[in-house]
Each structure stands twice: as structure tokens, then as C-alpha cells.
Coordinates of C-alpha atoms in Angstrom, one line a residue:
M8 CA 16.0 -25.2 -8.1
S9 CA 19.5 -24.0 -9.0
P10 CA 21.7 -22.6 -6.2
V11 CA 22.2 -18.8 -6.4
A12 CA 25.1 -16.8 -4.8
A13 CA 23.2 -14.4 -2.5
L14 CA 26.3 -12.8 -0.9
R15 CA 30.0 -12.5 -1.7
V16 CA 31.9 -10.9 1.2
P17 CA 35.6 -10.8 2.1
A18 CA 37.0 -13.7 4.1
H19 CA 37.7 -11.5 7.1
I20 CA 34.0 -10.6 7.6
N21 CA 32.4 -12.4 10.4
L22 CA 29.1 -13.9 9.2
S23 CA 28.4 -16.0 12.2
G24 CA 25.6 -13.7 13.6
F25 CA 23.9 -13.5 10.2
I26 CA 24.2 -17.2 9.6
A27 CA 22.7 -17.9 13.0
M28 CA 19.7 -15.8 12.1
L29 CA 19.2 -17.8 8.9
Q30 CA 19.5 -21.0 10.8
R31 CA 16.8 -19.9 13.3
G32 CA 14.5 -19.1 10.3
Q33 CA 15.3 -22.5 8.8
V34 CA 16.5 -20.9 5.6
P35 CA 18.3 -23.4 3.4
H36 CA 21.8 -22.2 2.7
R37 CA 25.5 -23.1 2.6
V38 CA 28.7 -21.0 2.8
A39 CA 31.8 -21.7 0.8
E40 CA 35.1 -20.0 0.6
E41 CA 36.1 -19.2 -3.0
A42 CA 39.1 -17.1 -4.1
G43 CA 39.4 -15.3 -0.7
E44 CA 35.7 -14.6 -0.4
Q45 CA 32.9 -16.1 1.5
V46 CA 30.0 -17.0 -0.8
L47 CA 26.5 -17.6 0.6
W48 CA 24.5 -19.9 -1.6
V49 CA 20.7 -20.3 -1.4
P50 CA 18.1 -22.0 -3.7
G51 CA 16.5 -19.6 -6.1
D52 CA 16.6 -16.0 -7.1
A53 CA 13.7 -14.9 -4.9
L54 CA 15.2 -16.2 -1.7
A55 CA 18.6 -14.8 -2.7
E56 CA 17.1 -11.3 -3.0
Q57 CA 15.4 -11.6 0.4
V58 CA 18.7 -12.7 2.0
R59 CA 20.5 -9.7 0.4
D60 CA 17.9 -7.4 1.8
L61 CA 18.2 -8.9 5.2
Y62 CA 22.0 -8.7 5.2
A63 CA 21.7 -5.0 4.2
R64 CA 19.6 -4.4 7.3
Y65 CA 21.1 -7.0 9.7
P66 CA 24.7 -7.7 8.8
L67 CA 25.4 -8.9 12.3
G68 CA 22.2 -10.8 12.7
D69 CA 19.3 -10.0 15.0
A70 CA 18.3 -12.4 17.8
S71 CA 14.7 -11.1 17.8
L72 CA 14.2 -11.5 14.0
Q73 CA 12.6 -14.6 12.6
V74 CA 13.5 -15.2 9.0
S75 CA 11.1 -17.0 6.7
E76 CA 12.1 -19.3 3.9
S77 CA 10.3 -17.4 1.2
P78 CA 9.1 -13.8 0.6
E79 CA 5.5 -15.0 0.6
S80 CA 5.7 -15.6 4.3
Q81 CA 6.4 -12.0 4.9
G82 CA 2.7 -11.0 5.0
Q83 CA 1.8 -12.6 1.7
G84 CA 1.5 -16.4 2.2
G85 CA 0.5 -18.9 4.8
G86 CA -2.9 -19.5 6.3
F87 CA -5.4 -16.7 6.8
A88 CA -4.9 -16.7 10.6
R89 CA -1.1 -16.4 10.1
Q90 CA -1.7 -13.5 7.7
L91 CA -3.8 -11.7 10.2
R92 CA -1.1 -12.1 12.9
T93 CA 1.6 -10.7 10.6
S94 CA -0.6 -7.9 9.1
P95 CA -2.5 -6.5 12.1
L96 CA -2.7 -2.9 10.9
T97 CA -3.8 -3.9 7.4
A98 CA -6.6 -6.0 8.9
A99 CA -7.6 -3.2 11.4
L100 CA -7.9 -0.7 8.6
L101 CA -10.0 -3.1 6.6
V102 CA -12.3 -3.8 9.5
T103 CA -12.7 0.0 10.0
T104 CA -13.6 0.3 6.3
L105 CA -16.2 -2.5 6.6
L106 CA -17.8 -1.0 9.7
A107 CA -18.0 2.4 7.9
A108 CA -19.6 0.6 4.9
A109 CA -22.2 -0.9 7.3
V110 CA -22.9 2.4 9.1
T111 CA -23.3 4.3 5.8
M112 CA -25.3 1.5 4.2
L113 CA -23.0 1.4 1.3
G114 CA -23.8 5.0 0.3
D115 CA -27.5 5.1 1.1
N116 CA -27.4 6.6 4.6
F117 CA -26.6 10.3 3.9
V118 CA -27.0 11.2 7.6
T119 CA -23.8 9.3 8.4
I120 CA -22.0 9.9 5.0
R121 CA -22.1 13.6 5.6
W122 CA -19.8 13.2 8.6
L123 CA -17.2 11.3 6.6
S124 CA -17.3 13.4 3.4
F125 CA -14.6 15.8 2.4
I126 CA -16.8 18.8 3.0
D127 CA -20.1 19.0 4.8
F128 CA -23.4 19.1 2.8
R129 CA -27.1 19.1 3.2
I130 CA -29.9 17.7 1.1
Q131 CA -33.0 19.7 0.3
G132 CA -35.5 18.1 -1.9
Q133 CA -33.8 16.8 -5.0
Y134 CA -30.7 19.0 -4.6
I135 CA -27.5 18.7 -2.5
Y136 CA -25.8 21.8 -1.2
F137 CA -22.1 21.7 -0.2
S138 CA -20.3 23.9 2.3
E139 CA -17.0 25.6 1.5
L140 CA -13.8 23.8 2.5
D141 CA -12.5 26.7 4.6
E142 CA -15.8 26.8 6.4
T143 CA -15.7 23.1 7.2
L144 CA -12.1 23.3 8.5
A145 CA -12.9 26.4 10.5
L146 CA -15.3 24.2 12.5
G147 CA -12.3 22.0 13.4
Q148 CA -13.5 19.1 11.2
W149 CA -10.0 18.1 10.1
W150 CA -10.8 14.4 10.0
R151 CA -12.7 15.1 6.7
L152 CA -9.4 15.4 4.9
V153 CA -8.9 11.6 5.1
T154 CA -12.2 10.0 6.0
P155 CA -13.6 9.9 2.4
M156 CA -11.5 6.7 1.9
L157 CA -14.0 5.0 4.2
I158 CA -17.0 5.8 2.0
H159 CA -18.0 3.2 -0.5
F160 CA -20.9 3.1 -2.9
G161 CA -22.0 -0.4 -3.5
I162 CA -20.8 -3.9 -2.6
L163 CA -18.6 -4.3 -5.7
H164 CA -16.9 -1.0 -5.0
L165 CA -16.1 -2.1 -1.5
A166 CA -15.1 -5.6 -2.3
M167 CA -12.6 -4.6 -5.0
N168 CA -11.0 -1.9 -2.9
A169 CA -10.8 -4.2 0.2
L170 CA -9.1 -7.0 -1.8
W171 CA -6.5 -4.7 -3.3
Y172 CA -5.8 -3.0 0.0
W173 CA -5.3 -6.5 1.6
E174 CA -2.9 -7.4 -1.1
L175 CA -0.8 -4.2 -1.2
G176 CA -1.1 -3.2 2.5
R177 CA 0.3 -6.4 3.7
R178 CA 3.4 -6.0 1.5
I179 CA 4.2 -2.6 2.9
E180 CA 3.5 -3.6 6.5
A181 CA 5.8 -6.6 6.1
R182 CA 8.6 -4.6 4.5
Q183 CA 8.4 -1.2 6.3
G184 CA 6.2 -1.8 9.3
A185 CA 2.7 -0.9 10.6
L186 CA 3.5 2.8 11.3
A187 CA 4.8 3.3 7.8
L188 CA 1.7 1.7 6.3
L189 CA -0.6 3.9 8.5
A190 CA 1.4 7.1 7.5
L191 CA 1.3 6.2 3.8
T192 CA -2.4 5.4 3.9
L193 CA -3.3 8.7 5.5
L194 CA -0.9 10.6 3.2
F195 CA -2.3 9.0 0.1
S196 CA -5.9 9.6 1.2
L197 CA -5.0 13.3 1.9
A198 CA -3.3 13.7 -1.5
S199 CA -6.1 11.9 -3.5
N200 CA -8.9 13.7 -1.8
F201 CA -7.3 17.1 -2.3
A202 CA -6.6 16.3 -6.0
Q203 CA -10.3 15.3 -6.5
Y204 CA -11.6 18.4 -4.7
L205 CA -9.3 20.7 -6.7
W206 CA -10.3 19.0 -10.0
S207 CA -14.1 18.7 -9.5
G208 CA -14.9 21.2 -6.9
P209 CA -17.4 20.5 -4.1
S210 CA -18.8 17.1 -4.7
L211 CA -19.4 13.8 -3.0
F212 CA -16.7 11.2 -3.6
G213 CA -15.1 8.4 -1.6
G214 CA -13.4 5.0 -1.6
L215 CA -10.0 3.5 -1.1
S216 CA -9.1 3.7 -4.8
G217 CA -6.9 6.8 -4.4
V218 CA -5.0 5.1 -1.5
L219 CA -4.6 1.9 -3.6
Y220 CA -3.0 3.7 -6.4
G221 CA -0.7 5.4 -3.9
L222 CA 0.3 2.0 -2.5
L223 CA 0.8 0.7 -6.0
G224 CA 3.0 3.6 -7.0
H225 CA 5.0 3.3 -3.8
C226 CA 5.7 -0.4 -4.3
W227 CA 6.5 0.0 -8.0
I228 CA 9.1 2.8 -7.7
F229 CA 10.6 1.5 -4.4
Q230 CA 11.1 -1.9 -6.1
R231 CA 12.8 -0.2 -9.0
L232 CA 15.4 1.6 -6.8
A233 CA 15.9 -1.0 -4.1
P234 CA 14.7 -4.4 -5.3
T235 CA 12.9 -6.4 -2.6
A236 CA 10.9 -9.6 -3.2
V237 CA 8.0 -8.4 -1.1
Y238 CA 7.4 -5.4 -3.4
R239 CA 7.8 -7.3 -6.6
L240 CA 4.4 -7.1 -8.4
P241 CA 3.5 -9.3 -11.4
T242 CA 3.9 -7.2 -14.6
G243 CA 0.4 -8.0 -15.6
V244 CA -1.0 -6.5 -12.3
L245 CA 0.9 -3.3 -12.8
V246 CA -0.2 -3.0 -16.5
M247 CA -3.8 -3.8 -15.6
M248 CA -4.0 -1.2 -12.9
L249 CA -2.5 1.5 -15.1
A250 CA -4.6 0.5 -18.1
W251 CA -7.7 0.7 -15.9
L252 CA -6.7 4.2 -14.8
L253 CA -6.4 5.3 -18.4
I254 CA -9.7 3.7 -19.4
C255 CA -11.5 5.4 -16.6
M256 CA -10.0 8.8 -17.6
T257 CA -11.6 8.5 -21.0
G258 CA -15.0 9.1 -19.4
I259 CA -16.5 5.9 -20.9
F260 CA -18.2 4.8 -17.6
E261 CA -19.9 8.2 -17.2
L262 CA -21.0 8.0 -20.9
L263 CA -22.5 4.5 -20.2
Q264 CA -24.1 5.9 -17.0
F265 CA -22.3 3.5 -14.8
G266 CA -21.5 6.3 -12.3
A267 CA -18.8 8.9 -11.9
I268 CA -15.2 7.8 -11.4
A269 CA -12.9 9.9 -9.2
N270 CA -10.1 10.0 -11.7
A271 CA -8.3 12.9 -10.1
A272 CA -8.1 11.0 -6.8
H273 CA -6.6 8.0 -8.6
V274 CA -4.0 10.2 -10.3
G275 CA -3.2 12.2 -7.2
G276 CA -2.7 9.0 -5.2
L277 CA -0.5 7.4 -7.8
L278 CA 1.7 10.5 -8.0
A279 CA 2.0 10.7 -4.3
G280 CA 2.9 7.0 -4.1
C281 CA 5.5 7.4 -6.8
L282 CA 7.1 10.2 -4.8
T283 CA 7.2 8.3 -1.5
G284 CA 8.5 5.2 -3.4
L285 CA 11.2 7.4 -4.9
L286 CA 12.3 8.8 -1.5
G287 CA 11.9 5.4 0.3
G288 CA 13.7 3.5 -2.4
A289 CA 16.5 6.0 -2.6
L290 CA 17.1 5.9 1.2
A291 CA 17.0 2.1 1.2
R292 CA 19.4 1.9 -1.7
R293 CA 21.8 4.3 0.0
H294 CA 21.6 2.4 3.2
R295 CA 22.3 -0.8 1.3

């Protein structure tokens, strides 16, 4: 792997603290003085990008920070036990989702589903009757604004959403922290649920899909403004997710009677994620 110049700083800048941090993390590097500058060389572009990102945040080093050799170790690689330790909130949210799926019997237990749905409802015979949103909120049931993300209809629905949340959630938790991931998850759930409600009116919908598109949009735009190895998604993944969104919006799955797709929730989550990615990326770029 060819050496890459990760940093070029003036000779009078003291890099000792930052170099010590790299040494603690066993990051391969060397420093050379060239034309009045200090040049920090590392093997490979991916590691160089991570080192630049670290220097932007910790130019003097940080004794409590452990640096990993590759971006994959920041919540993406390593053994499963290591991933759980480095991504506790991502794991906790998934466990909560799995428990909700068990309690609701993957969409078959309407007694419990009605307590997680966006608005309350009752079933009488072959018909379902929904309450009004203002009536539901007047009862103080504000949790309904975000809890539809815990409802899943079928094992495939649950498995796909859980896998994608594990992949995207770990990236954000590694880069911006657990509190940021929690805030973004709740925000994207709120945005996607409101979008679906405004588009389709009172109806029964659920799943993490809207949140996932929010996380996708966040990583995508953030990475464009403030490149970071953790948020770099394979082009094929981004294209596939956006193509899937467009295919679902054609109504082909409803036509084939595979079930209704909450397209408005997907679009609402994606737009909200692009907005937070724009704000977060701009702030990170300015700080850099």
C-alpha cells in the first residue's frame, strides 16, 4: 500500500501530542520534514482521511482517545462482541425493536399494536376505526409520534430493517456519539411518521424504514461536505436504496398485492436526513 501524506503543517507546530495519540492506537505512520513543513505519512487513503479527521478534532491529542488502525474498527469491523461494546445504543435500539416485534407478534396482535400506532384505533367486525390525531394527543399519548418505528409486519420486514439499522446506526454512533444517534433516530421517526400521516391520512403503518432513509441521507450529505471514512458508503448501496425508493413509489407492490408501502415515510425520512447531514456536515467542515 502506497504511503499517503495525511497532514502537512508548518514546522513550528507541535505535533507531539497528536503523534503520541497515534502511537497509543498503534497507527502506522512516519513524520518527515520537507521544505519547512512537517509531513505525516500513513499507508493508504482511507487511513489518511481518518487521521485528518482526528487532527481536526484533536490537534493536541487526547489521552483518553484510543485510535484504531482502520475506519472499520470505529463501529464497523472486528468481532461481534467488540461491535456490541462500541455500539451500545445501536444494539439497545435493536433489542427494543425485537422485543416490540415479539410483543406485537409481528403485526398480528392488534391489542398491543394500537398502543404503538401513530393514532389510536379500534376494530369492530371487519372494519378498523381511527381516532383523530388531536384527540389522541389531547390524551397525552405523545409517545405515538415516534413509536410506529417499533411496529413491523412480518419477519422479512423486521430482518431487513434491523440489518440496515445495525449498519447505518453504528456509523453514526462511532462518528457523532450515542446521543446524536438517539436524537437523529427520534427526529427521523417523527418526520417520517408525520409525512405518512399527512399523505395518507389516518392509517396503520410502521417500521424503521423511514428512520433508515433518514440515516442514509444524513451519512450521504454529511460525507459530501465533510468527508469521513466512517460515513463513506459504497456507491452501489446508495444507488440501490434510492432506486428501491423510486420503485416503491410506482405502486407496483400494491398492484401485485404484496402490501402497502409507506412511501411518504421513506421520503420524509430521507429529506429530514439530508437536512441534518447538511447542517452537521457544514458545521464539521467549518470546524475543520
